[in-house]
Tab-separated table of C-alpha atoms in Angstrom:
chain	number	residue	atom	x	y	z
A	23	VAL	CA	-65.807	-14.677	-43.546
A	24	TYR	CA	-64.177	-11.719	-45.122
A	25	ARG	CA	-65.581	-9.411	-42.216
A	26	VAL	CA	-64.003	-11.633	-39.652
A	27	HIS	CA	-60.819	-11.631	-41.330
A	28	TRP	CA	-60.873	-7.792	-41.464
A	29	LEU	CA	-61.768	-7.649	-37.758
A	30	ARG	CA	-58.992	-9.985	-36.845
A	31	ALA	CA	-56.526	-7.744	-39.003
A	32	LYS	CA	-57.693	-4.540	-37.258
A	33	ALA	CA	-57.190	-6.041	-33.803
A	34	LEU	CA	-53.634	-7.113	-34.537
A	35	ARG	CA	-52.935	-3.596	-35.965
A	36	ASP	CA	-54.394	-1.897	-32.907
A	37	CYS	CA	-52.490	-4.332	-30.719
A	38	TRP	CA	-49.233	-3.208	-32.606
A	39	GLN	CA	-49.962	0.414	-32.602
A	40	GLU	CA	-50.395	0.074	-28.568
A	41	GLU	CA	-47.111	-1.825	-28.314
A	42	PHE	CA	-45.520	1.141	-30.371
A	43	THR	CA	-46.772	3.611	-28.010
A	44	LEU	CA	-45.742	1.751	-25.030
A	45	VAL	CA	-42.144	1.152	-26.387
A	46	GLU	CA	-41.858	4.888	-26.945
A	47	HIS	CA	-42.898	5.925	-23.544
A	48	GLU	CA	-40.363	3.127	-21.997
A	49	MET	CA	-37.596	4.671	-24.189
A	50	THR	CA	-38.402	7.842	-22.523
A	51	TRP	CA	-38.568	6.339	-19.103
A	52	THR	CA	-35.136	4.592	-19.563
A	53	LEU	CA	-33.527	7.907	-20.489
A	54	GLY	CA	-34.995	9.642	-17.604
A	55	SER	CA	-33.819	6.942	-15.166
A	56	PHE	CA	-30.293	6.938	-16.488
A	57	ASN	CA	-30.292	10.717	-16.108
A	58	TYR	CA	-31.705	10.659	-12.440
A	59	LYS	CA	-29.412	8.094	-11.402
A	60	ARG	CA	-26.315	10.134	-12.837
A	61	ALA	CA	-27.620	13.249	-11.029
A	62	THR	CA	-28.111	10.932	-7.834
A	63	TRP	CA	-24.452	9.841	-7.955
A	64	LEU	CA	-23.082	13.336	-8.933
A	65	GLY	CA	-24.821	14.424	-5.752
A	66	ARG	CA	-23.152	11.646	-3.510
A	67	GLY	CA	-19.938	12.478	-4.871
A	68	GLN	CA	-20.504	16.012	-3.969
A	69	ASN	CA	-21.409	15.078	-0.333
A	70	ALA	CA	-18.381	12.636	-0.222
A	71	GLN	CA	-16.124	15.459	-1.417
A	72	ASP	CA	-17.463	17.774	1.248
A	73	LYS	CA	-16.471	15.348	3.786
A	74	LYS	CA	-13.091	14.778	2.415
A	75	GLN	CA	-13.794	11.116	1.679
A	76	GLU	CA	-11.556	10.506	-1.809
A	77	GLY	CA	-12.465	7.037	-2.219
A	78	HIS	CA	-16.218	7.784	-2.314
A	79	VAL	CA	-16.143	10.806	-4.562
A	80	CYS	CA	-14.043	8.431	-7.039
A	81	TYR	CA	-16.504	5.883	-7.008
A	82	ALA	CA	-19.430	8.293	-7.288
A	83	GLY	CA	-17.690	9.825	-10.275
A	84	LYS	CA	-17.046	6.404	-11.880
A	85	GLN	CA	-20.616	5.552	-11.332
A	86	ALA	CA	-22.000	8.911	-12.584
A	87	SER	CA	-19.807	8.341	-15.824
A	88	MET	CA	-21.271	4.891	-16.331
A	89	PHE	CA	-24.842	6.244	-16.110
A	90	GLN	CA	-23.946	9.248	-18.600
A	91	ARG	CA	-22.354	6.728	-21.071
A	92	LEU	CA	-25.524	4.372	-20.800
A	93	TYR	CA	-27.811	7.619	-21.360
A	94	LYS	CA	-25.717	8.548	-24.561
A	95	HIS	CA	-25.624	4.978	-25.926
A	96	ALA	CA	-29.653	4.489	-25.238
A	97	GLU	CA	-30.400	7.952	-26.885
A	98	SER	CA	-28.468	7.231	-29.944
A	99	MET	CA	-30.080	3.856	-30.243
A	100	PHE	CA	-33.485	4.919	-29.847
A	101	LYS	CA	-33.028	7.729	-32.295
A	102	LYS	CA	-31.912	5.175	-34.601
A	103	THR	CA	-34.880	2.813	-33.825
A	104	LYS	CA	-37.195	5.760	-34.391
A	105	VAL	CA	-35.847	6.511	-37.539
A	106	LEU	CA	-36.262	2.820	-38.598
A	107	ALA	CA	-39.652	2.952	-37.522
A	108	ALA	CA	-40.702	6.153	-39.313
A	109	GLU	CA	-39.302	4.328	-42.526
A	110	ALA	CA	-41.465	1.406	-42.109
A	111	GLY	CA	-44.605	3.764	-41.727
A	112	THR	CA	-45.692	3.154	-38.086
């Protein structure tokens, strides 16, 4: 009975370690996605500026700014999460 209990506990711990690793990677992917979308909108804004399309330039700048804010917010929240995880001993 003791061994079965120990094996179940180990399996549960292994699942949580795998989940923790996946979440860390998802955090990195999220930041990369926000950064990519910001760069895409900056490029679109530059193209619109070259074509003298003021409305498109404004919209692209707004979108790029939004993704920059999302990036900064997510980055700060992920840092806090990593600190809490380190304190918890994972």
